[in-house]
Coordinates of N, CA and C in Angstrom, one line a residue:
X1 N 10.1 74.3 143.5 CA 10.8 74.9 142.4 C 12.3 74.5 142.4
X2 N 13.0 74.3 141.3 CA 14.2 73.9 140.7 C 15.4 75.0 141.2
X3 N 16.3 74.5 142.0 CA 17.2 75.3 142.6 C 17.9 75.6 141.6
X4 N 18.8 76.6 140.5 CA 19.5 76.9 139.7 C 20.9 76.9 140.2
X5 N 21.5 76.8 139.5 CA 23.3 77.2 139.8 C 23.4 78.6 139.9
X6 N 24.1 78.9 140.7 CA 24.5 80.7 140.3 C 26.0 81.2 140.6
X7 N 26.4 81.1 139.3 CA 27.9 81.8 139.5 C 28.6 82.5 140.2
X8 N 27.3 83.6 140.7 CA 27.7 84.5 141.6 C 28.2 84.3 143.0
X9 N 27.2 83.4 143.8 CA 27.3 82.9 144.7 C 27.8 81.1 145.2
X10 N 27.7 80.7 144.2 CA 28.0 79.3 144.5 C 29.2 78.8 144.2
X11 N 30.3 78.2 145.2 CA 31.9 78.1 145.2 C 32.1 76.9 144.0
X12 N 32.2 77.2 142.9 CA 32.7 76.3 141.6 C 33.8 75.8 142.1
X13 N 33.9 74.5 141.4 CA 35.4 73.7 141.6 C 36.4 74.6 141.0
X14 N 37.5 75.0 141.4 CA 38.8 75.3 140.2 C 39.9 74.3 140.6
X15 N 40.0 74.0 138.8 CA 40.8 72.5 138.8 C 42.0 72.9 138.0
X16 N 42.5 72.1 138.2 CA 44.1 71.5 137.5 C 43.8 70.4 136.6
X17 N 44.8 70.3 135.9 CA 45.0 69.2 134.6 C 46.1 67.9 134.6
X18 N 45.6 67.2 134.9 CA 46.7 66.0 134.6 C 46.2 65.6 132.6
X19 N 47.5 65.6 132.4 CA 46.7 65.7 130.7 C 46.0 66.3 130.2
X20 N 44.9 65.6 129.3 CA 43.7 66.0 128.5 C 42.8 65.8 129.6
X21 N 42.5 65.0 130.3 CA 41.4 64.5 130.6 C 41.3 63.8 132.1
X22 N 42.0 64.1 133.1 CA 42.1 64.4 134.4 C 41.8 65.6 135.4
X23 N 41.1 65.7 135.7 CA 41.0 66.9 136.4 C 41.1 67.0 138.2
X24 N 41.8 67.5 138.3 CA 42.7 68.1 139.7 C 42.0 69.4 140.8
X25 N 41.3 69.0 141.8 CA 41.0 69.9 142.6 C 41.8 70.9 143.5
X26 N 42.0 71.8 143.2 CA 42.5 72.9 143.6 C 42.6 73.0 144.9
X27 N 40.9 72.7 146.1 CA 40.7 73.3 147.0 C 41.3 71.9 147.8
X28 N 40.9 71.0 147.3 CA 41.4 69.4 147.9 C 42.9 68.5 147.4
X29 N 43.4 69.1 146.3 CA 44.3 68.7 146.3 C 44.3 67.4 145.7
X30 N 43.4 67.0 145.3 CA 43.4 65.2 144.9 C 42.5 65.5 143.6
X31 N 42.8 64.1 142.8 CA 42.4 63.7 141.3 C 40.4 63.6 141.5
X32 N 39.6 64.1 140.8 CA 38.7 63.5 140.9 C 38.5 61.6 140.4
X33 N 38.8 61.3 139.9 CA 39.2 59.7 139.4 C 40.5 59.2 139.2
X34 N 40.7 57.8 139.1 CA 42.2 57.2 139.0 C 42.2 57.7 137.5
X35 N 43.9 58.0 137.7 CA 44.8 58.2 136.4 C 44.8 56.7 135.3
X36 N 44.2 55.6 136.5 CA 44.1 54.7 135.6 C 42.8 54.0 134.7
X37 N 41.9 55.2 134.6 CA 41.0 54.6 134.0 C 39.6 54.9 134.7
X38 N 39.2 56.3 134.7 CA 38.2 56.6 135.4 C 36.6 56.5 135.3
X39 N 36.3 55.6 134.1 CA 35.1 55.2 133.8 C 35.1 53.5 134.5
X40 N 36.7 53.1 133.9 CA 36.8 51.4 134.4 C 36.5 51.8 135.8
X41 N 37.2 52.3 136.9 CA 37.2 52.7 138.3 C 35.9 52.3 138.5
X42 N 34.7 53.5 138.3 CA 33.6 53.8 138.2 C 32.5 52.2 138.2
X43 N 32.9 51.5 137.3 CA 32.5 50.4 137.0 C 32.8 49.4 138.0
X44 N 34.3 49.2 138.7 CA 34.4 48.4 139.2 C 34.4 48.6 140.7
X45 N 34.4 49.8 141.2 CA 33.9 50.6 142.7 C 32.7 50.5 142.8
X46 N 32.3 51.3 142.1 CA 30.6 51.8 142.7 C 29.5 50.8 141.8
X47 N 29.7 50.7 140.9 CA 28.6 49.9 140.4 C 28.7 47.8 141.3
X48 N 30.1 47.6 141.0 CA 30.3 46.1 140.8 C 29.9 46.2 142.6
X49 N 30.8 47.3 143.1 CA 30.6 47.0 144.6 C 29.5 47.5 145.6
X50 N 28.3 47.7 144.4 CA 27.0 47.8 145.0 C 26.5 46.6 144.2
X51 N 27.0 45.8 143.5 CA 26.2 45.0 142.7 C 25.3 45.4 142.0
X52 N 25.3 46.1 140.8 CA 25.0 46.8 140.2 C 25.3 46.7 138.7
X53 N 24.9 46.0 137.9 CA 23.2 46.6 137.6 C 22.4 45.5 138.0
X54 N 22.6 43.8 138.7 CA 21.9 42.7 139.0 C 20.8 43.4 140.1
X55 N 21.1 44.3 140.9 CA 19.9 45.1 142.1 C 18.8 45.8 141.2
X56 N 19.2 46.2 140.6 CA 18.3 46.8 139.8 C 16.6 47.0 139.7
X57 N 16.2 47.5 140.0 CA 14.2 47.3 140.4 C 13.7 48.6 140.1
X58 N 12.1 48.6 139.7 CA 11.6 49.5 139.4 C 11.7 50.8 141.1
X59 N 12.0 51.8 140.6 CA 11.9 52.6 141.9 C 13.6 53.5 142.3
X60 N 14.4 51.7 141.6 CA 15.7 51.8 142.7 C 16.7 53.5 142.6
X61 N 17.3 53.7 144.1 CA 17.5 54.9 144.3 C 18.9 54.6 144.2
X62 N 19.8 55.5 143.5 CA 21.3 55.9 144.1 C 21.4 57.6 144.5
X63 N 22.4 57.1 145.9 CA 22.9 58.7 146.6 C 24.5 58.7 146.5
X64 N 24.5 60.0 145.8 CA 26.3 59.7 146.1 C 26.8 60.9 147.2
X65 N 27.8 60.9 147.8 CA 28.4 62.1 148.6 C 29.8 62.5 147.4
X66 N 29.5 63.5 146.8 CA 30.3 63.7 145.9 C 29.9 63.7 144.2
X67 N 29.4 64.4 143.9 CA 29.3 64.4 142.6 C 30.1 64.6 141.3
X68 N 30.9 65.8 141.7 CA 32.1 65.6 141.2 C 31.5 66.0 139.1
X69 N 32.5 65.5 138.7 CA 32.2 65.3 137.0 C 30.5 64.7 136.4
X70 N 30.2 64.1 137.4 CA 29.0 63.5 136.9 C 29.3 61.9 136.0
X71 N 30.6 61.8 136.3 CA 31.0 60.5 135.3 C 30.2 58.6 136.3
X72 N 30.0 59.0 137.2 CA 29.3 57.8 138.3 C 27.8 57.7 138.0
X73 N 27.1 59.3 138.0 CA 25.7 59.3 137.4 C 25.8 58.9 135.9
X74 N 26.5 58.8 134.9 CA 26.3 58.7 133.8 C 26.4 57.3 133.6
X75 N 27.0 56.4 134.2 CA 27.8 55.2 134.1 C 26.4 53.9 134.7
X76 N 26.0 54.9 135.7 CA 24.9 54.1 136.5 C 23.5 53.9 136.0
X77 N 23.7 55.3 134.8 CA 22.2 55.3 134.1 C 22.8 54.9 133.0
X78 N 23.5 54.3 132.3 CA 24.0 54.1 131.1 C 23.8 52.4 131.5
X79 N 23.8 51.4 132.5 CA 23.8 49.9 132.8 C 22.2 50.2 132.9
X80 N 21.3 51.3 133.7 CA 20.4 51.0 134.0 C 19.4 50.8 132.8
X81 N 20.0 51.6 131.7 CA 19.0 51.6 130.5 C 19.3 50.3 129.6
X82 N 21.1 50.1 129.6 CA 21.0 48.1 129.0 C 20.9 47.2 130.1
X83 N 20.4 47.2 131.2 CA 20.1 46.6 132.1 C 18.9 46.0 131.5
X84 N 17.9 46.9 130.9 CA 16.6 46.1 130.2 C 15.5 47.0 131.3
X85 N 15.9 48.0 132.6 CA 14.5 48.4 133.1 C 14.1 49.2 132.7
X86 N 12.3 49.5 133.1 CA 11.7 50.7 132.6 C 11.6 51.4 133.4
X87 N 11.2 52.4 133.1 CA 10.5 53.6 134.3 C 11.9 54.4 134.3
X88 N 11.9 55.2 135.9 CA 12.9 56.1 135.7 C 14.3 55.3 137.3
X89 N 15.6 55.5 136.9 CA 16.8 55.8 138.0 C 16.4 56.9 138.5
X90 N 16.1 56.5 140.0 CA 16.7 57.7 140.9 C 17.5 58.0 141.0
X91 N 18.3 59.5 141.5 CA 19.5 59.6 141.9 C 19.8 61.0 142.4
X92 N 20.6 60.9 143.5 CA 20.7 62.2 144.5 C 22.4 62.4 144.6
X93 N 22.7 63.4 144.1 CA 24.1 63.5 144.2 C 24.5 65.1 145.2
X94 N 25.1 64.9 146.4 CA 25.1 66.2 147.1 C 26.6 66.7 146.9
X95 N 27.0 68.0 146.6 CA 28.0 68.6 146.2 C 28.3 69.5 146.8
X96 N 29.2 70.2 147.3 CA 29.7 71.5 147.8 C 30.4 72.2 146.7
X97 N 31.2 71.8 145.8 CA 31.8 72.5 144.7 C 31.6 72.2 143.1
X98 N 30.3 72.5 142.8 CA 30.3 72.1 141.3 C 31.1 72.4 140.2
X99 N 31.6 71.5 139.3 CA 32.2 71.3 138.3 C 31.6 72.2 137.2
X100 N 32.3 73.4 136.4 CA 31.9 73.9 135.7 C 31.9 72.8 134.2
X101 N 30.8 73.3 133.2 CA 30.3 72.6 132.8 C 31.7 71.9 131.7
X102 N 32.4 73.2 131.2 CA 33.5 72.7 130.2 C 34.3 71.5 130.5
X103 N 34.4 71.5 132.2 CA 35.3 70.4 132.7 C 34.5 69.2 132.1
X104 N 32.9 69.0 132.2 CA 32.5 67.8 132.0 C 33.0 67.7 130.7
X105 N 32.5 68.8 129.4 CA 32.8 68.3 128.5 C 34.1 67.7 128.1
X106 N 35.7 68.0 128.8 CA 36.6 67.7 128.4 C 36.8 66.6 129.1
X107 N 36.0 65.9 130.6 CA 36.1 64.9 131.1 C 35.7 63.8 130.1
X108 N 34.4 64.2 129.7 CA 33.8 63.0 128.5 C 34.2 62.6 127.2
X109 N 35.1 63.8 127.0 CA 35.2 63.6 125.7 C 36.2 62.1 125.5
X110 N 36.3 61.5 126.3 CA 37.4 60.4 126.4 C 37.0 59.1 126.6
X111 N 35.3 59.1 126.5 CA 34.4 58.2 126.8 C 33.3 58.5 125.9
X112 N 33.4 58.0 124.4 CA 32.9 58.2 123.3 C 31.2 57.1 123.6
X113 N 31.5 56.3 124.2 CA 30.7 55.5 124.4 C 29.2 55.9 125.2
X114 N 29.7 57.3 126.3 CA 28.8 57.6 126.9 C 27.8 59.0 126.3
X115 N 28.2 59.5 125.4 CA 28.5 60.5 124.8 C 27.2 60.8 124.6
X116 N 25.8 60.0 124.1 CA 25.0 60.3 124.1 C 24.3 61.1 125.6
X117 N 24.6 60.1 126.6 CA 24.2 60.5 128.1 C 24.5 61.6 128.2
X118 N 25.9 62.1 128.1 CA 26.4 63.4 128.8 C 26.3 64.2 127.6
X119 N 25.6 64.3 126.6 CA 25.1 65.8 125.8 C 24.0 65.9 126.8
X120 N 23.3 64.8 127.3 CA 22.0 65.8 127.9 C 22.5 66.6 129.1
X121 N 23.4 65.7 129.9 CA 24.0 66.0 131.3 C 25.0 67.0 131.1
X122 N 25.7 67.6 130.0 CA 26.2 68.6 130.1 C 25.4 70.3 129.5
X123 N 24.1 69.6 128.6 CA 23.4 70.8 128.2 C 22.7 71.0 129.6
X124 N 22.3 70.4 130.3 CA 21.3 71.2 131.5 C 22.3 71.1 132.6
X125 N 23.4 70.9 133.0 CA 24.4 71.5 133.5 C 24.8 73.1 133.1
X126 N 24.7 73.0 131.9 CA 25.7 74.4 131.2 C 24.0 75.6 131.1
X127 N 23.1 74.9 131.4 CA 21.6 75.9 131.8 C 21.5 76.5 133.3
X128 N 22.5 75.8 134.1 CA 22.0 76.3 135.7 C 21.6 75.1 136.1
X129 N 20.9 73.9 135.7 CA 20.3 73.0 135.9 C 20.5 72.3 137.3
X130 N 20.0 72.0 138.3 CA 20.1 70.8 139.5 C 18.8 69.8 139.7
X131 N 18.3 69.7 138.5 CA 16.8 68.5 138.2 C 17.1 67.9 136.9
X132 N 17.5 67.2 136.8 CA 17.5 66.3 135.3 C 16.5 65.4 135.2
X133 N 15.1 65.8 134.5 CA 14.5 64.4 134.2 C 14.1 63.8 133.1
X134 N 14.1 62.8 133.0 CA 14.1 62.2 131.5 C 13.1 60.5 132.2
X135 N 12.8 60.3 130.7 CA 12.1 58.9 130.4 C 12.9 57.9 131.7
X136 N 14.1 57.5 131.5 CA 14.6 56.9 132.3 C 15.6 57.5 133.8
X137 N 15.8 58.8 133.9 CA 16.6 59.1 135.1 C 15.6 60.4 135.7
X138 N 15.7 60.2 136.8 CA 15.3 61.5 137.5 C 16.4 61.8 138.7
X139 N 17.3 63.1 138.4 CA 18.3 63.0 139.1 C 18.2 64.6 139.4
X140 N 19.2 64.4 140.8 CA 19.1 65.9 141.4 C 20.2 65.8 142.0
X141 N 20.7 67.1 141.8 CA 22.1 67.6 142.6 C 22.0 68.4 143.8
X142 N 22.0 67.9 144.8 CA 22.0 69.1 145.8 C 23.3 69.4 146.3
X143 N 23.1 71.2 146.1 CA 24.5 71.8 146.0 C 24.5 72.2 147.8
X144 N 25.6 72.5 148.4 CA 26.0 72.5 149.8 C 26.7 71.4 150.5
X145 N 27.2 72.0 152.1 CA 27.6 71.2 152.4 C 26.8 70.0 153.0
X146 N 27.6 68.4 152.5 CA 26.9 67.0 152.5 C 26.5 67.2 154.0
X147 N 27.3 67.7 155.1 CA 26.8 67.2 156.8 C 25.6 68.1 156.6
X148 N 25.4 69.1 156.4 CA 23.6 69.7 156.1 C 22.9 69.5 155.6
X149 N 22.9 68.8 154.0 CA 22.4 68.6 153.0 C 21.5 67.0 152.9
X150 N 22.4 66.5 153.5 CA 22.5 65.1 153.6 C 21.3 64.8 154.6
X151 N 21.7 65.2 156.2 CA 20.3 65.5 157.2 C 19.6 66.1 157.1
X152 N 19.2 67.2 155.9 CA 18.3 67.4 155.4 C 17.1 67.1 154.2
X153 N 17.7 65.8 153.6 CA 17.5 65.2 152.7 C 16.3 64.2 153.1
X154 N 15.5 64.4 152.5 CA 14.0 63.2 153.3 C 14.1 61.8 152.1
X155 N 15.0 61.9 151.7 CA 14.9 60.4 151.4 C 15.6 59.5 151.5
X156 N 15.9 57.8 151.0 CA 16.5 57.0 151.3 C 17.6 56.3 150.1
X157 N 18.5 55.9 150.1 CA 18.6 55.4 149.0 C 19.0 53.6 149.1
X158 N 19.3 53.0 147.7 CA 19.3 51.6 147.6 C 20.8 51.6 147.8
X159 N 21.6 52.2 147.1 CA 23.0 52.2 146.9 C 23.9 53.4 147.1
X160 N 24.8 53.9 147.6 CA 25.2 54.7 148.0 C 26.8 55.0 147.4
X161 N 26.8 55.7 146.6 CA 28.1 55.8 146.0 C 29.2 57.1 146.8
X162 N 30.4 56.3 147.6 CA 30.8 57.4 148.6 C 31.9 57.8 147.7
X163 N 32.0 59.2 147.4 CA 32.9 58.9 146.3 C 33.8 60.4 146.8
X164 N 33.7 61.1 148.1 CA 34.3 62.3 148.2 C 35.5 62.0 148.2
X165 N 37.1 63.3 147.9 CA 38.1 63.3 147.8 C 39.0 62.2 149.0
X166 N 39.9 61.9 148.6 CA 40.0 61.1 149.8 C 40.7 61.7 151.1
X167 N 40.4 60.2 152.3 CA 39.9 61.7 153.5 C 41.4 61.9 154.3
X168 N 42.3 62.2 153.8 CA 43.1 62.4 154.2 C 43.2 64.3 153.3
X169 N 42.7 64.3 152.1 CA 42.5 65.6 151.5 C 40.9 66.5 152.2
X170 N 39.9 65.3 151.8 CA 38.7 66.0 152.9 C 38.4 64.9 153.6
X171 N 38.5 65.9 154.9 CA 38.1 64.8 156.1 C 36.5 64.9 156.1
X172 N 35.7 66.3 155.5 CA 35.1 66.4 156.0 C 33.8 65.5 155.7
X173 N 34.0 64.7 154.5 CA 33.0 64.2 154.0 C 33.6 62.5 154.4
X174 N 34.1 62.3 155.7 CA 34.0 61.1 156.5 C 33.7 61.3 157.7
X175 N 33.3 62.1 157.8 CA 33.3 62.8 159.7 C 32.1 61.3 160.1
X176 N 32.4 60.9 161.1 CA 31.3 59.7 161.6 C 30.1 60.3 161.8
X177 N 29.7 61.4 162.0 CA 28.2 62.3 161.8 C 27.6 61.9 160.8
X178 N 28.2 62.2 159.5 CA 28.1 62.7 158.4 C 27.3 60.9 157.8
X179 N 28.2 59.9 157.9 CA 27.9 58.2 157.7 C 27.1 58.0 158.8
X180 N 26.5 58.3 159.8 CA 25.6 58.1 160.7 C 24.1 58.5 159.6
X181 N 24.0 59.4 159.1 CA 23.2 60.2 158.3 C 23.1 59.4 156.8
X182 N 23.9 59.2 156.7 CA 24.0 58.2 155.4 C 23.4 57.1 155.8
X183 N 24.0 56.3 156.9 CA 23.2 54.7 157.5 C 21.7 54.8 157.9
X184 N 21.2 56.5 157.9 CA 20.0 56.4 158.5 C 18.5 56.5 157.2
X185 N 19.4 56.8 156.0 CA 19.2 57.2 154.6 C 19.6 56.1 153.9
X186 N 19.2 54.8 154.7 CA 20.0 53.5 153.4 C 18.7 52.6 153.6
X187 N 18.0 52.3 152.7 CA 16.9 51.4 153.3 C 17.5 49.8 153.3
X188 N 16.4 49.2 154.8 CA 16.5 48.0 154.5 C 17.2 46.9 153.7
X189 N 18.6 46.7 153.6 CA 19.5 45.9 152.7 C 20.5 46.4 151.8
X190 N 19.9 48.2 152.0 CA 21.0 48.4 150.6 C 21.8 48.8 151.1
X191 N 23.1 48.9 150.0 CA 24.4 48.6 150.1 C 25.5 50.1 150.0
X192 N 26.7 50.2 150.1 CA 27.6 51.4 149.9 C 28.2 50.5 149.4
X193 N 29.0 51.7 148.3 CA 30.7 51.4 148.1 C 31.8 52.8 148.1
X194 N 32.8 51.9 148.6 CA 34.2 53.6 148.1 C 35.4 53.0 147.8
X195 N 36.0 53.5 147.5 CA 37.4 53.3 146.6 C 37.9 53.2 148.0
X196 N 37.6 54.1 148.9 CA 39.0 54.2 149.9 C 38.8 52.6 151.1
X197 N 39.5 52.3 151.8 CA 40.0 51.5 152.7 C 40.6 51.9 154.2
X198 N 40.7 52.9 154.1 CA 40.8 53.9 155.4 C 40.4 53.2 156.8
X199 N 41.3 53.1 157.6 CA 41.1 52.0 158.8 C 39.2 52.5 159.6
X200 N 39.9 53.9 159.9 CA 38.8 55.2 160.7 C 37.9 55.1 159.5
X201 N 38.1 54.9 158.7 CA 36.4 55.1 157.7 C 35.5 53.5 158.2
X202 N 36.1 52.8 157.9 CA 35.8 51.4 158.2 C 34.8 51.2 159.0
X203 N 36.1 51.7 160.3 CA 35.3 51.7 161.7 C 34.0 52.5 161.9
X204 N 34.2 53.7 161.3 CA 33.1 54.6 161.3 C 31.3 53.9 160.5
X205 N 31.9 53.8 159.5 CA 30.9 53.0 158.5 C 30.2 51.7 159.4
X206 N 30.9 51.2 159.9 CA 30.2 49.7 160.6 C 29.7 49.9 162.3
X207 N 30.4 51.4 162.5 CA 29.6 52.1 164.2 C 28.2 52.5 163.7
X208 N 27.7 52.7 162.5 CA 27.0 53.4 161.9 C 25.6 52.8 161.3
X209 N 25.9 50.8 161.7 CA 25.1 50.4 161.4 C 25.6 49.4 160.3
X210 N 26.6 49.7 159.1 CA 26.5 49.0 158.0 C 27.7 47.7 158.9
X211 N 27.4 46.7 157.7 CA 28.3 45.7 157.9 C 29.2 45.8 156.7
X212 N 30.4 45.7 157.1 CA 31.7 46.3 156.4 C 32.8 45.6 156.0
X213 N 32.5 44.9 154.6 CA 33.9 44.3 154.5 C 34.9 45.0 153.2
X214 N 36.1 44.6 153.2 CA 37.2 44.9 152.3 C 37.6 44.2 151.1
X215 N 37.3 44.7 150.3 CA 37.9 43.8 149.0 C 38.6 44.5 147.7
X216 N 38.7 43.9 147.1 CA 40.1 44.0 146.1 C 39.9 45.7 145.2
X217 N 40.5 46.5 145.3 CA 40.4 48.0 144.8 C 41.3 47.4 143.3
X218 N 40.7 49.0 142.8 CA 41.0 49.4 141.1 C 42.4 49.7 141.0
X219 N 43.4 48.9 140.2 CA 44.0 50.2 139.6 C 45.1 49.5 140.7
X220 N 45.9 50.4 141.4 CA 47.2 50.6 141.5 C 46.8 50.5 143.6
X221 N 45.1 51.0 143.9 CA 45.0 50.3 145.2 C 44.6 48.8 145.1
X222 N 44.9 48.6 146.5 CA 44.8 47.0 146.9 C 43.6 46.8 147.2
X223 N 42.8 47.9 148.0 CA 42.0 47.2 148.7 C 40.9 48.5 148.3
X224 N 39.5 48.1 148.7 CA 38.7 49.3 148.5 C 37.4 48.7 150.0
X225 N 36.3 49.5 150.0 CA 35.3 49.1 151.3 C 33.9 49.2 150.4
X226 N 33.2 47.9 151.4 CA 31.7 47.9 150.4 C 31.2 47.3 151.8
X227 N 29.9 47.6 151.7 CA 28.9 46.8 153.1 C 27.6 47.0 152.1
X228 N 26.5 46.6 153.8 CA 25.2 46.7 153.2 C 24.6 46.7 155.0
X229 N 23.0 47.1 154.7 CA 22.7 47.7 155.9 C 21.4 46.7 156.3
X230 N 21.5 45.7 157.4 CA 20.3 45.0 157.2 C 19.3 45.5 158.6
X231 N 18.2 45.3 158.7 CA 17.3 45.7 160.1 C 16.3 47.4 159.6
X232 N 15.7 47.9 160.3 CA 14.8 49.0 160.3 C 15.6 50.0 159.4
X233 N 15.0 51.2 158.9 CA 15.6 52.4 158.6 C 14.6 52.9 157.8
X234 N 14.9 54.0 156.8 CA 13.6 55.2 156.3 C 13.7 54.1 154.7
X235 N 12.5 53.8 154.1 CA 12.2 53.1 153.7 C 12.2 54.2 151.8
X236 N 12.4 54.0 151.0 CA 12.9 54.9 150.0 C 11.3 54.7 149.6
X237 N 11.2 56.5 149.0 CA 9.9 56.5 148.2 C 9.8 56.3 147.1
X238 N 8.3 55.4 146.7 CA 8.5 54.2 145.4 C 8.1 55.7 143.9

């Protein structure tokens, strides 16, 4: 059965405003996206630095640590559907603070282009929703903390979008445990990406199994980190 949202119990993001259309975590202190363009970011982080949408295959899985706005799931199923594939995107996004829904709406509203995507993704958001399925995405949010959620999670994914606050705001979604669990949940070849460049993340990420290199970040950073994982691991269900 479909885990619901529950307001009562479950710690909602409370944000801040940079402008119209930036939103500012309260508990972490940091922007969910660059000031410079947080769909471009999106595009050129996580998608380009998974290679993405050229991977693309029937089955293929994305996991992100951090869900955030939902603007990464939207952007991923938005290439996958002009990408030309059929069937459905996977996608697992684990969260400890969900975004109440208005935030998405005023996140999106500045991305007219996605607009069809996120009426679905903000109407079964604003129901309780943590199962989104449709013709082409089958997506789930699992709400809690990623070091439990994550080793509890029985599947694998192709592409791994690390996208939590940066870890100088939360450490706790770099803890080398936490990317151990990740590398053990990456099947055969697939790839991560993250904005950050973090020496300790680096290191952590490539004690972990992945092979780790650095290259050119969005925006106003220099540098951002992408790998890929080759040899045994849990093999993603088709």
């Amino acid at each position: 059965m479909e885990r619901r949202l529950q307001p009562e119990t479950d710690h909602f993001a409370q944000l801040d405003w940079q402008g119209e259309g930036l939103p500012v975590s309260r508990q972490f202190g940091d922007t969910y996206f660059s000031a410079a363009g947080g769909l471009a970011e999106t595009r050129h982080v996580f998608l380009a630095g998974n290679r993405l949408p050229e991977r693309f295959r029937p089955g293929f899985c994305v996991a992100e640590l951090g869900f955030g706005t939902g603007l990464n799931l939207l952007a991923a199923w938005s290439d996958w559907l002009t990408s030309g594939q059929t069937g459905q995107l996977s996608y697992v996004g684990f969260e400890a603070f969900p975004v109440p829904s208005s935030a998405m709406e005023r996140v999106f509203a500045q991305w007219p282009e996605l607009s069809e995507l996120s009426r679905k993704l903000i109407a079964f958001w604003s129901d309780g929703g943590t199962r989104l399925q449709t013709a082409s995405l089958d997506a789930e949010i699992i709400i809690g903390d990623a070091r439990e959620t994550v080793e509890a999670w029985d599947g694998a994914a192709d592409a791994w979008f690390l996208d939590g606050f940066s870890p100088s705001c939360n450490p706790e979604l770099w803890e080398a445990e936490l990317l151990r669990s990740v590398a053990v949940r990456t099947v055969p070849n697939g790839t991560f990406a993250t904005y950050t460049s973090a020496g300790h993340v680096r290191r952590r990420l490539g004690a972990s199994g992945f092979s780790v290199c650095r290259t050119p970040g969005f925006g106003r950073k220099r540098h951002m980190t992408r790998g890929w994982k080759a040899g045994p691991g849990i093999r993603a269900r088709q």
